[in-house]
Coordinates of C-alpha atoms in Angstrom, one line a residue:
M24 CA -18.6 -9.5 8.2
Q25 CA -20.2 -10.1 4.7
D26 CA -23.3 -12.5 4.1
S27 CA -22.4 -14.9 1.3
Q28 CA -25.5 -14.4 -0.6
C29 CA -25.6 -10.6 -0.6
S30 CA -23.4 -7.6 0.0
I31 CA -24.8 -6.9 3.7
Q32 CA -22.3 -6.2 6.2
F33 CA -22.9 -7.8 9.4
K34 CA -21.0 -7.1 12.8
T35 CA -19.8 -9.8 14.8
V36 CA -21.3 -10.8 18.5
D37 CA -19.1 -11.9 21.4
L38 CA -21.5 -14.3 22.9
A39 CA -24.8 -16.1 21.6
C40 CA -27.3 -17.7 23.7
C41 CA -28.0 -21.3 23.0
P42 CA -31.9 -21.8 22.5
F43 CA -31.6 -25.3 23.7
C44 CA -29.9 -25.2 26.9
K45 CA -30.0 -21.5 27.4
K46 CA -26.3 -21.3 28.3
S47 CA -23.8 -18.8 26.4
V48 CA -21.7 -19.8 23.6
P49 CA -18.6 -17.5 22.5
T50 CA -19.1 -16.4 18.9
A51 CA -16.6 -14.1 18.5
S52 CA -14.3 -15.7 16.1
R53 CA -17.1 -17.0 14.0
D54 CA -18.9 -15.6 10.9
P55 CA -22.3 -14.2 11.7
L56 CA -25.1 -16.3 10.4
S57 CA -23.1 -19.2 10.1
H58 CA -23.6 -22.2 12.6
I59 CA -21.5 -23.4 15.8
V60 CA -21.8 -26.5 17.9
C61 CA -23.0 -25.5 21.5
P62 CA -20.3 -26.9 23.7
T63 CA -22.5 -27.6 26.7
C64 CA -25.4 -29.5 24.7
G65 CA -23.6 -30.5 21.5
K66 CA -26.6 -28.9 19.3
Q67 CA -25.8 -26.4 16.7
V68 CA -26.8 -22.7 17.1
L69 CA -27.0 -19.8 14.7
V70 CA -24.2 -17.4 15.3
P71 CA -26.0 -13.9 15.7
G72 CA -25.2 -11.0 13.3
R73 CA -25.7 -7.4 14.2
L74 CA -27.2 -5.3 11.4
G75 CA -27.4 -1.4 12.5
V76 CA -29.8 -1.8 15.6
F77 CA -31.2 -5.3 14.6
L78 CA -29.7 -8.2 16.1
L79 CA -30.6 -11.3 14.0
H80 CA -30.4 -14.5 16.0
D81 CA -32.8 -17.0 14.2
H82 CA -33.5 -18.4 10.7
I83 CA -37.1 -18.2 10.0
G84 CA -36.9 -19.4 6.5
E85 CA -36.4 -18.9 2.7
G86 CA -38.7 -17.0 0.8
E87 CA -38.8 -16.8 -2.7
M88 CA -37.7 -13.2 -2.6
G89 CA -35.2 -13.2 0.2
T90 CA -34.0 -14.8 3.4
I91 CA -36.0 -14.1 6.7
Y92 CA -34.7 -13.9 10.3
R93 CA -36.0 -13.3 13.5
A94 CA -34.4 -10.5 15.0
T95 CA -34.3 -7.9 17.8
D96 CA -34.8 -4.4 17.4
E97 CA -32.3 -3.3 20.5
S98 CA -33.5 0.5 20.1
L99 CA -37.2 -0.4 20.9
G100 CA -36.8 -3.7 22.4
R101 CA -39.1 -5.7 20.3
E102 CA -39.0 -8.7 18.1
V103 CA -39.1 -8.2 14.5
A104 CA -38.8 -10.1 11.3
V105 CA -35.9 -9.1 8.9
K106 CA -35.8 -10.0 5.3
L107 CA -32.6 -9.7 3.5
V108 CA -34.2 -8.8 0.2
R109 CA -33.0 -10.2 -3.0
I110 CA -33.2 -7.6 -5.9
G111 CA -32.3 -8.3 -9.7
Q112 CA -28.9 -7.5 -10.7
A113 CA -29.3 -6.1 -14.3
D114 CA -31.7 -3.0 -13.1
A115 CA -30.7 -2.6 -9.6
P116 CA -31.0 0.9 -9.3
E117 CA -34.5 0.8 -11.0
S118 CA -35.3 -2.1 -8.6
R119 CA -34.2 0.0 -5.5
E120 CA -36.1 2.9 -6.6
R121 CA -39.3 0.7 -7.2
L122 CA -38.5 -1.0 -3.9
T123 CA -38.4 2.2 -1.8
R124 CA -41.4 3.6 -3.4
E125 CA -43.8 0.5 -2.5
A126 CA -42.2 0.0 0.8
C127 CA -43.2 3.8 1.6
A128 CA -46.7 2.9 0.6
A129 CA -46.9 -0.5 2.3
G130 CA -45.5 1.0 5.7
K131 CA -48.7 3.7 5.6
L132 CA -50.7 0.4 5.7
N133 CA -52.2 -0.6 8.8
H134 CA -54.5 -3.7 8.3
P135 CA -55.3 -6.5 10.8
R136 CA -55.0 -9.2 8.2
V137 CA -51.5 -8.1 6.8
A138 CA -48.4 -8.1 8.8
Q139 CA -47.1 -4.5 9.3
V140 CA -44.1 -3.3 7.2
Y141 CA -42.2 -1.1 9.8
S142 CA -39.1 0.0 7.5
L143 CA -36.8 -0.4 4.7
N144 CA -33.4 -0.1 5.4
F145 CA -29.9 -0.2 3.3
S146 CA -26.4 -1.5 4.3
E147 CA -23.6 -1.0 1.7
G148 CA -26.3 -0.3 -0.8
H149 CA -28.3 -3.8 -0.2
P150 CA -31.8 -3.4 1.0
Y151 CA -33.4 -5.1 3.9
L152 CA -37.1 -5.3 5.1
V153 CA -38.1 -4.9 8.7
M154 CA -41.5 -6.3 9.3
E155 CA -44.0 -7.3 12.2
L156 CA -43.1 -10.9 13.5
V157 CA -46.5 -12.6 14.0
S158 CA -46.7 -15.3 16.5
G159 CA -48.9 -18.1 15.7
L160 CA -49.4 -21.5 13.6
D161 CA -48.8 -21.2 9.6
F162 CA -51.2 -23.1 7.5
A163 CA -48.1 -25.2 6.2
K164 CA -47.6 -26.5 9.8
K165 CA -51.4 -27.1 10.4
F166 CA -51.7 -29.1 7.2
E167 CA -48.6 -30.9 8.2
R168 CA -50.2 -32.0 11.7
E169 CA -53.8 -32.5 10.5
G170 CA -53.9 -33.2 6.8
P171 CA -56.5 -31.7 4.5
I172 CA -58.5 -28.9 6.5
N173 CA -62.3 -28.5 7.3
E174 CA -63.8 -26.4 4.3
R175 CA -65.3 -23.9 6.8
V176 CA -61.7 -23.5 8.4
A177 CA -60.2 -22.8 4.8
L178 CA -63.3 -20.5 3.6
R179 CA -62.9 -18.3 6.8
M180 CA -59.0 -18.2 6.3
A181 CA -59.4 -17.3 2.6
L182 CA -62.0 -14.5 3.8
D183 CA -59.4 -13.1 6.0
V184 CA -56.8 -13.2 3.2
A185 CA -59.2 -11.8 0.6
E186 CA -59.8 -9.0 3.0
G187 CA -56.2 -8.2 3.5
L188 CA -55.4 -8.3 -0.1
S189 CA -58.2 -5.9 -0.6
A190 CA -56.3 -3.3 1.6
L191 CA -53.1 -4.1 -0.3
H192 CA -54.5 -3.9 -3.7
R193 CA -56.4 -0.7 -3.2
E194 CA -53.1 0.9 -2.4
N195 CA -51.9 -0.8 -5.8
L196 CA -49.7 -3.2 -4.0
V197 CA -49.4 -7.1 -4.5
H198 CA -48.1 -9.6 -1.8
G199 CA -46.4 -11.9 -4.3
D200 CA -45.8 -14.8 -2.4
I201 CA -49.1 -16.3 -1.1
K202 CA -48.7 -19.8 0.1
P203 CA -49.8 -22.0 3.2
A204 CA -46.4 -21.1 5.0
N205 CA -47.2 -17.6 4.7
I206 CA -50.7 -17.4 6.2
V207 CA -50.6 -17.4 9.9
L208 CA -53.3 -18.2 12.2
D209 CA -52.9 -15.8 15.1
R210 CA -53.8 -16.0 18.7
D211 CA -57.2 -14.7 18.0
G212 CA -58.1 -17.3 15.5
N213 CA -57.6 -14.9 12.5
A214 CA -55.6 -15.5 9.4
K215 CA -52.8 -13.2 8.7
L216 CA -50.8 -12.5 5.6
V217 CA -46.8 -12.6 6.5
D218 CA -43.6 -12.3 4.4
F219 CA -44.4 -9.3 2.2
G220 CA -43.2 -9.1 -1.3
L221 CA -42.6 -6.1 -3.4
S222 CA -42.3 -5.8 -7.0
G223 CA -38.7 -4.5 -6.6
M224 CA -37.6 -7.9 -5.4
T225 CA -36.8 -10.7 -7.7
R226 CA -37.3 -14.6 -7.6
H227 CA -34.4 -15.2 -9.4
D228 CA -30.5 -15.9 -8.4
G229 CA -27.7 -14.1 -10.1
Q230 CA -27.6 -16.8 -13.0
G231 CA -31.2 -16.4 -13.7
N232 CA -32.4 -19.5 -11.8
F233 CA -35.9 -19.8 -10.1
I234 CA -35.6 -19.7 -6.3
G235 CA -38.1 -21.4 -4.2
T236 CA -40.9 -23.9 -4.8
P237 CA -43.0 -22.2 -7.0
F238 CA -46.0 -24.4 -7.1
F239 CA -48.5 -21.7 -5.7
I240 CA -47.3 -18.8 -7.9
A241 CA -49.6 -17.8 -11.1
P242 CA -48.1 -19.6 -14.3
E243 CA -47.5 -16.5 -15.9
L244 CA -45.0 -15.3 -13.3
L245 CA -42.8 -18.5 -14.4
Q246 CA -42.7 -16.9 -17.7
G247 CA -41.4 -13.6 -16.4
V248 CA -44.3 -11.3 -16.1
D249 CA -44.8 -8.9 -13.4
D250 CA -46.9 -9.7 -10.3
T251 CA -50.6 -8.3 -10.5
H252 CA -53.7 -8.4 -8.5
Q253 CA -54.6 -11.3 -10.6
S254 CA -51.4 -13.3 -9.6
D255 CA -52.3 -12.8 -5.9
L256 CA -55.8 -14.3 -6.4
Y257 CA -54.3 -17.5 -8.4
S258 CA -51.9 -18.1 -5.4
L259 CA -54.8 -17.9 -2.9
G260 CA -56.8 -20.3 -5.0
A261 CA -54.0 -22.6 -5.4
T262 CA -53.5 -22.7 -1.5
L263 CA -57.0 -23.5 -1.1
Y264 CA -57.0 -26.1 -3.3
Y265 CA -53.9 -27.8 -1.6
L266 CA -55.2 -27.1 1.8
L267 CA -58.7 -28.8 1.1
S268 CA -57.4 -31.6 -1.1
G269 CA -54.0 -32.4 -0.2
R270 CA -53.0 -32.2 -3.8
L271 CA -51.0 -29.5 -6.1
T272 CA -53.3 -28.1 -8.9
H273 CA -51.1 -30.1 -11.5
E274 CA -49.8 -33.6 -11.5
G275 CA -46.4 -35.0 -12.3
E276 CA -43.8 -37.2 -10.8
T277 CA -41.1 -34.7 -10.6
P278 CA -41.0 -30.8 -10.0
S279 CA -40.0 -30.3 -13.5
E280 CA -43.1 -32.2 -14.6
I281 CA -45.4 -30.4 -12.6
L282 CA -44.0 -27.0 -13.6
K283 CA -44.3 -28.1 -17.4
A284 CA -48.0 -29.1 -16.8
R285 CA -48.5 -25.6 -15.2
L286 CA -47.5 -23.9 -18.3
T287 CA -49.2 -26.3 -20.9
Q288 CA -52.4 -27.9 -19.2
K289 CA -55.4 -27.0 -17.3
P290 CA -55.6 -27.6 -13.7
V291 CA -57.2 -31.0 -12.5
P292 CA -60.6 -30.4 -11.4
L293 CA -61.0 -30.1 -7.6
D294 CA -63.6 -32.6 -7.5
Q295 CA -61.4 -35.4 -8.5
H296 CA -59.4 -35.0 -5.6
A297 CA -62.1 -33.6 -2.9
C298 CA -65.7 -34.6 -4.3
H299 CA -66.9 -33.8 -0.7
I300 CA -66.3 -29.8 -1.2
S301 CA -69.4 -27.9 -1.5
P302 CA -70.0 -26.9 -5.4
A303 CA -69.8 -23.1 -4.6
T304 CA -66.3 -23.4 -3.1
R305 CA -65.2 -25.6 -5.9
R306 CA -66.4 -23.4 -8.8
L307 CA -64.7 -20.4 -6.9
I308 CA -61.4 -22.3 -6.4
M309 CA -61.5 -23.3 -10.3
R310 CA -61.9 -19.7 -11.3
M311 CA -59.2 -18.3 -9.2
I312 CA -56.5 -20.7 -10.8
E313 CA -57.6 -20.2 -14.2
P314 CA -54.4 -20.1 -16.4
S315 CA -55.5 -17.0 -18.1
P316 CA -55.4 -13.8 -15.7
A317 CA -58.4 -12.4 -17.7
K318 CA -60.5 -15.4 -16.6
R319 CA -60.0 -15.1 -13.0
P320 CA -62.1 -12.9 -10.7
A321 CA -61.6 -9.1 -11.5
N322 CA -60.5 -8.2 -7.9
S323 CA -60.3 -9.4 -4.4
E324 CA -63.5 -7.8 -3.3
I325 CA -65.4 -10.0 -5.9
V326 CA -63.5 -13.0 -4.3
A327 CA -64.4 -12.2 -0.6
A328 CA -68.2 -11.6 -1.5
E329 CA -68.1 -15.2 -3.2
I330 CA -66.5 -16.5 -0.2
R331 CA -69.1 -15.2 2.1
E332 CA -71.8 -16.5 -0.3
A333 CA -70.1 -19.9 -0.2
L334 CA -69.8 -20.0 3.8
A335 CA -73.4 -19.0 4.0
L336 CA -74.5 -21.9 1.8
L337 CA -72.2 -24.3 3.5
E338 CA -73.7 -23.2 6.8
A339 CA -77.1 -23.5 5.3
S340 CA -76.5 -27.3 4.2
L341 CA -75.3 -28.2 7.4
Q342 CA -78.4 -27.3 9.2
S343 CA -80.8 -29.6 7.4
A344 CA -82.5 -33.0 8.3
G345 CA -80.1 -34.2 11.2
V346 CA -76.9 -33.8 9.1
P347 CA -75.0 -31.4 11.4
L348 CA -74.7 -33.7 14.2
A349 CA -73.6 -36.6 11.9
L350 CA -71.0 -34.3 10.5
R351 CA -69.8 -32.8 13.2
M352 CA -69.4 -35.9 15.2
H353 CA -67.2 -37.5 12.5
R354 CA -64.7 -34.6 13.1
T355 CA -65.0 -35.1 16.8
L356 CA -64.2 -38.8 16.4
L357 CA -61.1 -38.2 14.2
R358 CA -59.7 -35.9 16.8
L359 CA -59.9 -37.9 19.9
R360 CA -56.7 -38.2 21.5
L361 CA -55.8 -40.5 24.6
P362 CA -53.6 -38.6 26.7
R363 CA -50.5 -40.5 28.1
L364 CA -51.5 -40.7 31.9
P365 CA -49.3 -42.3 34.5
W366 CA -50.3 -46.0 35.1
R367 CA -51.8 -45.2 38.7
Q368 CA -54.2 -42.6 37.3
V369 CA -55.5 -45.1 34.4
Q370 CA -57.3 -47.4 37.1
A371 CA -59.4 -44.5 38.4
R372 CA -60.4 -42.8 35.1
R373 CA -60.6 -45.7 32.3
H374 CA -64.2 -46.7 33.3
R375 CA -65.2 -43.0 32.5
R376 CA -63.3 -42.9 29.3
A377 CA -64.7 -46.2 28.2
F378 CA -68.2 -45.0 29.0
L379 CA -67.6 -41.6 27.0
L380 CA -66.2 -43.6 23.7
L381 CA -69.0 -46.0 24.1
F382 CA -71.5 -43.0 24.2
V383 CA -69.9 -41.1 21.5
F384 CA -69.8 -44.1 19.2
A385 CA -73.4 -44.7 19.9
V386 CA -74.7 -41.4 19.2
S387 CA -72.5 -40.8 16.0
A388 CA -73.8 -44.4 14.7
G389 CA -77.4 -43.3 15.2
M390 CA -76.9 -40.2 13.3
I391 CA -75.0 -41.8 10.6
A392 CA -77.6 -44.4 10.1
F393 CA -80.7 -41.9 10.1
T394 CA -78.4 -39.8 7.6
A395 CA -78.0 -43.2 5.2
F396 CA -81.4 -44.4 5.2
H397 CA -83.7 -41.0 5.5
P398 CA -84.8 -40.0 2.1
A399 CA -84.1 -36.3 2.6
C400 CA -80.4 -36.9 3.3
A401 CA -79.7 -38.7 -0.2
P402 CA -77.5 -35.8 -1.4
Y403 CA -75.3 -36.5 1.6
R404 CA -74.7 -40.1 1.0
T405 CA -71.3 -39.7 -1.1
H406 CA -69.9 -37.4 1.7
L407 CA -71.2 -40.3 4.2
R408 CA -69.3 -42.8 2.5
Q409 CA -66.1 -40.7 2.8
V410 CA -66.9 -40.1 6.5
L411 CA -67.1 -43.9 7.2
D412 CA -64.1 -44.6 5.3
R413 CA -62.2 -42.1 7.7
C414 CA -63.9 -43.6 10.8
D415 CA -62.5 -47.1 9.7
N416 CA -58.9 -45.7 9.8
A417 CA -59.4 -44.0 13.1
A418 CA -61.0 -47.0 14.8
A419 CA -58.0 -48.9 13.5
A420 CA -55.6 -46.3 15.0
V421 CA -57.3 -46.2 18.2
S422 CA -57.4 -50.1 18.7
S423 CA -53.6 -50.1 18.1
L424 CA -52.8 -47.4 20.3
M425 CA -55.3 -48.9 23.0
Q426 CA -53.6 -52.4 22.7
G427 CA -50.2 -51.0 23.3
T428 CA -51.4 -48.6 26.4
V429 CA -53.1 -51.7 28.0
S430 CA -49.8 -53.8 27.5
R431 CA -47.8 -51.3 29.2
I432 CA -50.1 -50.8 32.3
R433 CA -50.2 -54.5 32.8
R434 CA -46.3 -54.8 32.8
A435 CA -46.1 -52.0 35.1
I436 CA -48.3 -53.6 37.6
G437 CA -46.7 -57.0 37.1
R438 CA -49.7 -58.8 35.5
D439 CA -48.1 -59.3 32.1
R440 CA -44.9 -60.3 30.9
P441 CA -43.6 -59.5 27.3
S442 CA -44.2 -62.9 25.4
S443 CA -41.7 -62.6 22.5
P444 CA -38.8 -64.9 23.0
S445 CA -36.6 -62.6 21.1
A446 CA -37.1 -59.5 23.7
L447 CA -33.9 -58.2 24.6
A448 CA -33.2 -57.4 28.1
P449 CA -33.1 -53.8 29.1
D450 CA -29.5 -52.3 28.6
T451 CA -28.2 -50.6 31.9
S452 CA -25.8 -48.3 30.2
P453 CA -26.3 -44.5 31.2
H454 CA -26.7 -43.9 27.3
A455 CA -29.6 -46.3 26.7
A456 CA -31.5 -45.9 30.0
F457 CA -34.1 -43.3 28.8
T458 CA -34.8 -45.6 25.6
T459 CA -35.3 -48.7 27.6
A460 CA -37.3 -47.1 30.1
N461 CA -39.4 -44.7 28.0
G462 CA -39.7 -46.4 24.6
E463 CA -43.3 -45.1 24.1
T464 CA -41.9 -41.3 24.0
W465 CA -40.3 -41.7 20.6
F466 CA -42.0 -38.9 18.8
T467 CA -42.4 -37.7 15.4
M468 CA -40.8 -34.6 13.5
T469 CA -40.1 -33.6 9.7
L470 CA -36.9 -32.7 7.9
G471 CA -38.2 -30.4 5.0
A472 CA -42.0 -31.1 4.3
A473 CA -44.1 -33.1 6.5
P474 CA -46.6 -35.8 4.9
Q475 CA -49.9 -35.1 4.1
R476 CA -51.0 -37.8 6.5
G477 CA -48.1 -38.9 8.2
S478 CA -48.4 -41.2 11.2
A479 CA -46.2 -42.9 13.7
I480 CA -47.5 -45.3 16.3
Y481 CA -45.4 -46.9 19.1
A482 CA -47.2 -49.4 20.8
G483 CA -46.4 -52.8 22.3
G484 CA -42.5 -52.6 21.1
T485 CA -43.6 -52.1 17.4
L486 CA -43.1 -49.0 15.5
I487 CA -45.5 -48.3 12.5
L488 CA -44.5 -45.4 10.2
Q489 CA -46.2 -43.7 7.3
G490 CA -45.3 -40.9 5.1
S491 CA -46.2 -39.4 1.9
G492 CA -44.6 -37.3 -0.9
T493 CA -47.1 -34.5 -1.0
A494 CA -44.5 -31.6 -0.8
M495 CA -41.4 -33.8 -0.8
W496 CA -39.0 -31.4 -2.6
E497 CA -38.6 -28.9 0.4
G498 CA -35.4 -29.4 2.2
P499 CA -32.5 -31.7 1.9
D500 CA -34.2 -34.9 3.6
C501 CA -37.6 -35.1 2.7
C502 CA -38.8 -37.7 4.6
R503 CA -40.9 -39.0 7.8
Y504 CA -38.4 -39.2 10.6
V505 CA -39.1 -40.6 14.1
W506 CA -36.3 -40.3 16.3
S507 CA -34.5 -40.3 19.8
Q508 CA -31.0 -39.1 20.9
T509 CA -28.1 -40.5 22.4
E510 CA -24.3 -39.9 22.5
G511 CA -21.0 -41.4 22.8
A512 CA -20.3 -45.3 21.1
Y513 CA -23.9 -47.0 20.8
H514 CA -25.4 -49.8 19.0
F515 CA -28.7 -48.9 17.2
S516 CA -30.7 -51.7 15.7
A517 CA -34.2 -53.2 14.8
S518 CA -36.0 -55.6 12.8
L519 CA -37.7 -54.4 9.6
L520 CA -40.8 -56.6 9.5
A521 CA -42.5 -55.1 6.5
H522 CA -42.4 -52.2 4.2
A523 CA -44.7 -51.1 1.3
D524 CA -43.4 -48.5 -1.4
Q525 CA -44.5 -47.7 -4.9
D526 CA -41.1 -46.4 -6.4
P527 CA -37.8 -47.9 -6.9
L528 CA -35.9 -45.3 -5.2
A529 CA -38.4 -45.1 -2.0
M530 CA -36.3 -45.2 1.3
T531 CA -37.1 -47.3 4.3
G532 CA -34.7 -47.6 7.3
M533 CA -32.3 -45.9 9.6
L534 CA -31.2 -42.4 9.7
I535 CA -28.4 -40.9 11.9
K536 CA -28.0 -37.1 12.1
G537 CA -26.0 -34.9 14.2
A538 CA -27.4 -33.3 17.4
D539 CA -29.8 -31.1 15.4
P540 CA -31.6 -33.2 12.8
A541 CA -32.5 -30.4 10.7
L542 CA -28.8 -29.4 10.2
G543 CA -25.6 -31.1 8.8
D544 CA -24.9 -34.4 7.2
G545 CA -26.6 -37.7 7.7
L546 CA -26.0 -41.6 7.0
F547 CA -29.1 -43.5 5.8
F548 CA -28.8 -47.4 6.0
G549 CA -32.0 -49.4 4.8
V550 CA -33.9 -51.1 2.1
L551 CA -34.9 -49.2 -1.4
G552 CA -38.2 -49.7 -3.0
S553 CA -36.4 -52.0 -5.5
G554 CA -35.5 -54.1 -2.7
D555 CA -31.7 -53.0 -2.8
L556 CA -29.9 -52.6 0.6
V557 CA -28.2 -49.3 0.6
L558 CA -25.8 -47.0 2.9
Q559 CA -26.0 -43.7 1.9
L560 CA -24.3 -40.7 2.9
R561 CA -26.8 -37.5 2.8
R562 CA -25.3 -34.0 2.7
A563 CA -26.9 -31.0 4.3
T564 CA -26.8 -29.3 0.9
G565 CA -29.0 -32.1 -0.5
E566 CA -26.7 -34.0 -2.2
K567 CA -26.7 -38.0 -1.8
H568 CA -23.9 -40.5 -2.3
V569 CA -24.5 -44.2 -2.2
L570 CA -21.5 -45.7 -0.3
K571 CA -22.6 -49.2 -1.0
R572 CA -25.6 -51.1 -2.8
E573 CA -26.4 -54.7 -2.9
P574 CA -29.5 -56.4 -4.9
P575 CA -31.9 -58.1 -2.7
R576 CA -30.9 -60.8 -0.4
V577 CA -27.3 -60.9 -1.4
S578 CA -26.5 -60.5 2.3
P579 CA -29.4 -62.6 4.2
W580 CA -30.7 -60.2 6.8
R581 CA -34.0 -59.6 9.1
Y582 CA -32.2 -56.9 11.3
L583 CA -30.5 -53.7 10.3
G584 CA -27.9 -52.3 12.9
I585 CA -25.2 -49.6 13.1
N586 CA -22.3 -49.4 15.5
R587 CA -20.9 -45.9 16.3
T588 CA -17.5 -45.5 17.7
A589 CA -16.2 -41.6 17.7
D590 CA -16.8 -40.9 13.8
T591 CA -16.6 -44.3 12.8
F592 CA -19.9 -45.8 11.6
A593 CA -20.1 -49.7 11.0
A594 CA -23.5 -50.9 9.1
L595 CA -24.5 -54.4 10.1
V596 CA -27.1 -57.2 9.2
S597 CA -28.3 -60.1 11.0
E598 CA -30.6 -63.1 10.5
D599 CA -31.4 -63.4 14.2
G600 CA -30.6 -60.1 15.9
R601 CA -27.7 -61.8 17.8
T602 CA -25.1 -62.5 15.2
W603 CA -24.0 -59.6 13.3
A604 CA -22.2 -59.4 9.8
P605 CA -20.4 -56.4 8.6
F606 CA -22.2 -54.6 5.7
M607 CA -19.8 -51.5 5.4
T608 CA -17.8 -49.3 7.8
C609 CA -17.5 -45.6 7.0
T610 CA -16.0 -42.4 8.5
L611 CA -18.7 -39.3 9.2
P612 CA -17.6 -36.4 11.4
L613 CA -20.9 -35.6 13.5
T614 CA -21.6 -34.0 16.9
E615 CA -20.9 -35.8 20.0
A616 CA -24.7 -36.1 20.6
N617 CA -26.4 -37.9 17.6
T618 CA -29.9 -38.3 16.7
V619 CA -30.9 -41.6 15.8
G620 CA -34.1 -42.9 14.3
F621 CA -36.2 -44.5 11.5
V622 CA -37.3 -42.9 8.1
V623 CA -39.7 -43.7 5.2
S624 CA -39.7 -41.6 2.0
P625 CA -41.8 -42.5 -1.2
N626 CA -39.8 -40.5 -3.6
L627 CA -43.0 -39.6 -5.3
A628 CA -45.8 -37.0 -5.3
H629 CA -48.8 -38.0 -3.6
A630 CA -47.5 -41.5 -2.9
L631 CA -47.6 -43.2 0.5
S632 CA -44.6 -45.2 2.2
T633 CA -45.2 -47.6 5.2
A634 CA -42.9 -49.6 7.3
K635 CA -43.0 -51.6 10.3
F636 CA -40.2 -51.8 12.8
T637 CA -40.0 -54.2 16.0
T638 CA -37.3 -55.3 18.4
I639 CA -36.0 -51.7 18.7
R640 CA -32.6 -51.6 20.6
L641 CA -30.4 -48.3 21.3
T642 CA -27.6 -49.6 23.7
G643 CA -24.3 -47.8 24.8
K644 CA -22.2 -51.0 24.0
T645 CA -21.3 -51.8 20.4
V646 CA -22.0 -55.4 19.2
P647 CA -19.0 -57.5 17.8

């Protein structure tokens, strides 16, 4: 079977193993690398494809120079990464020769900071690269979970990458695709470069269109210039800029505006977004992202040496006059997590936890006060103001979470009752039992790119949701999504108490997807930043079709709801949550199991969107 994006021929596989339920799925009649619904659990599964001795069974991602799959080398019994290489069409023979030559050189390179290249193979004349599969957390996901990262962590990562680049550059090779997603923190805590690029590959499709999200590549590459050592250094600098500040090097409200700015303007100074970063680190990063390659550091060895100096200066500055404890303490406070304990265990442990929190806050307050008033600490007061702002946010989040936890514990032991007169009685249908019993287990995932500081708090029957548009152009949905799953017929509703958006096309509301929320079409019902109520079909390809849109308050409502019966979805509105009026009915073929949840999407780069939902109801009975 032929891959739709290239000339590689895959052999079909009779059976696939569902990664979710571990049951066998018949795939003999399906195209390799397409998707099929598992008959057991209803989730979408990749149909494996055999390519020589390699069995491709999981899609890892789309690189700028090809598509990458997790695969099993059946001859050696090991897991590998296989990249289906994209090469230029106009000079394909020359590209293949250059690709082969550089792959041979890369295959001889064995460095702990660079994923190993095992082989370059050809199928029907089309190349595919077999590489080491590195297990660990990449920095794109780390950023999604934590937001901007600690300066020391960033510098140590950059030092590892610079050492890996030095090894590549000594062999006259370039990586060509350095970005957060291609830097993996391995099990030993070291950074490693993955998804190797070679100059015989191309970043453009057959029509000459740029492929991928080119926010980390050097501006000269956007104009068709070949990769160089300096372009690798630019990408590393742009990656550091983003991980430390949460911002791209250039600003704009659309991808095209950002790309235009990168070609015509200097980068925004890093201290405008992250003034707490040390001067040595700021200076190095700004030199690395100079628009002119000639003004960047001459080579990766120089960059590695300057990173070591910046690390030494940073460590020395944190050893002065009581500052280290104060600065480390605020990091500790921001990372405190209260585990979800069974209510019977809380009684025995809550006194120890309360004492620990009081002790930590007391020591931290004392050290911060010392830092604020001692004359020797004057240079750190700007950073201290940022620390206090973060502590305010952390305290508010902890307070909200603790209030919800206490309320749930009291209800569990019979000392409290929900006081809201509009609270709905638990539904006893099997489809909704898990939701009414375990409401606090709603959890957060992302479709496309995650927000810079996304958060989801479920406490006391209220869901508070926040998302940002830092990297909103990756993937078809680009939103913060908090969800649960159900199947069969159901009614899903909630009251939207408040929402705050900055853009008329920002989205706040409900999103219905199939069993796997990362795949397939979806249905959005909610309110836009303009106040319009909208029902929108969202295709897996990224297209969006408005089915119905009403100006603000044409239909009075406080509650939004959706009835699902087979492939029919009825969008409903209500003023009291009991009497429902139809908004629109549509047909959408989804899997038997559905993913239902709430979304916010600001529709702007670097903007935030916040919403508050309450009286959340998911039942196995549709309402009239």
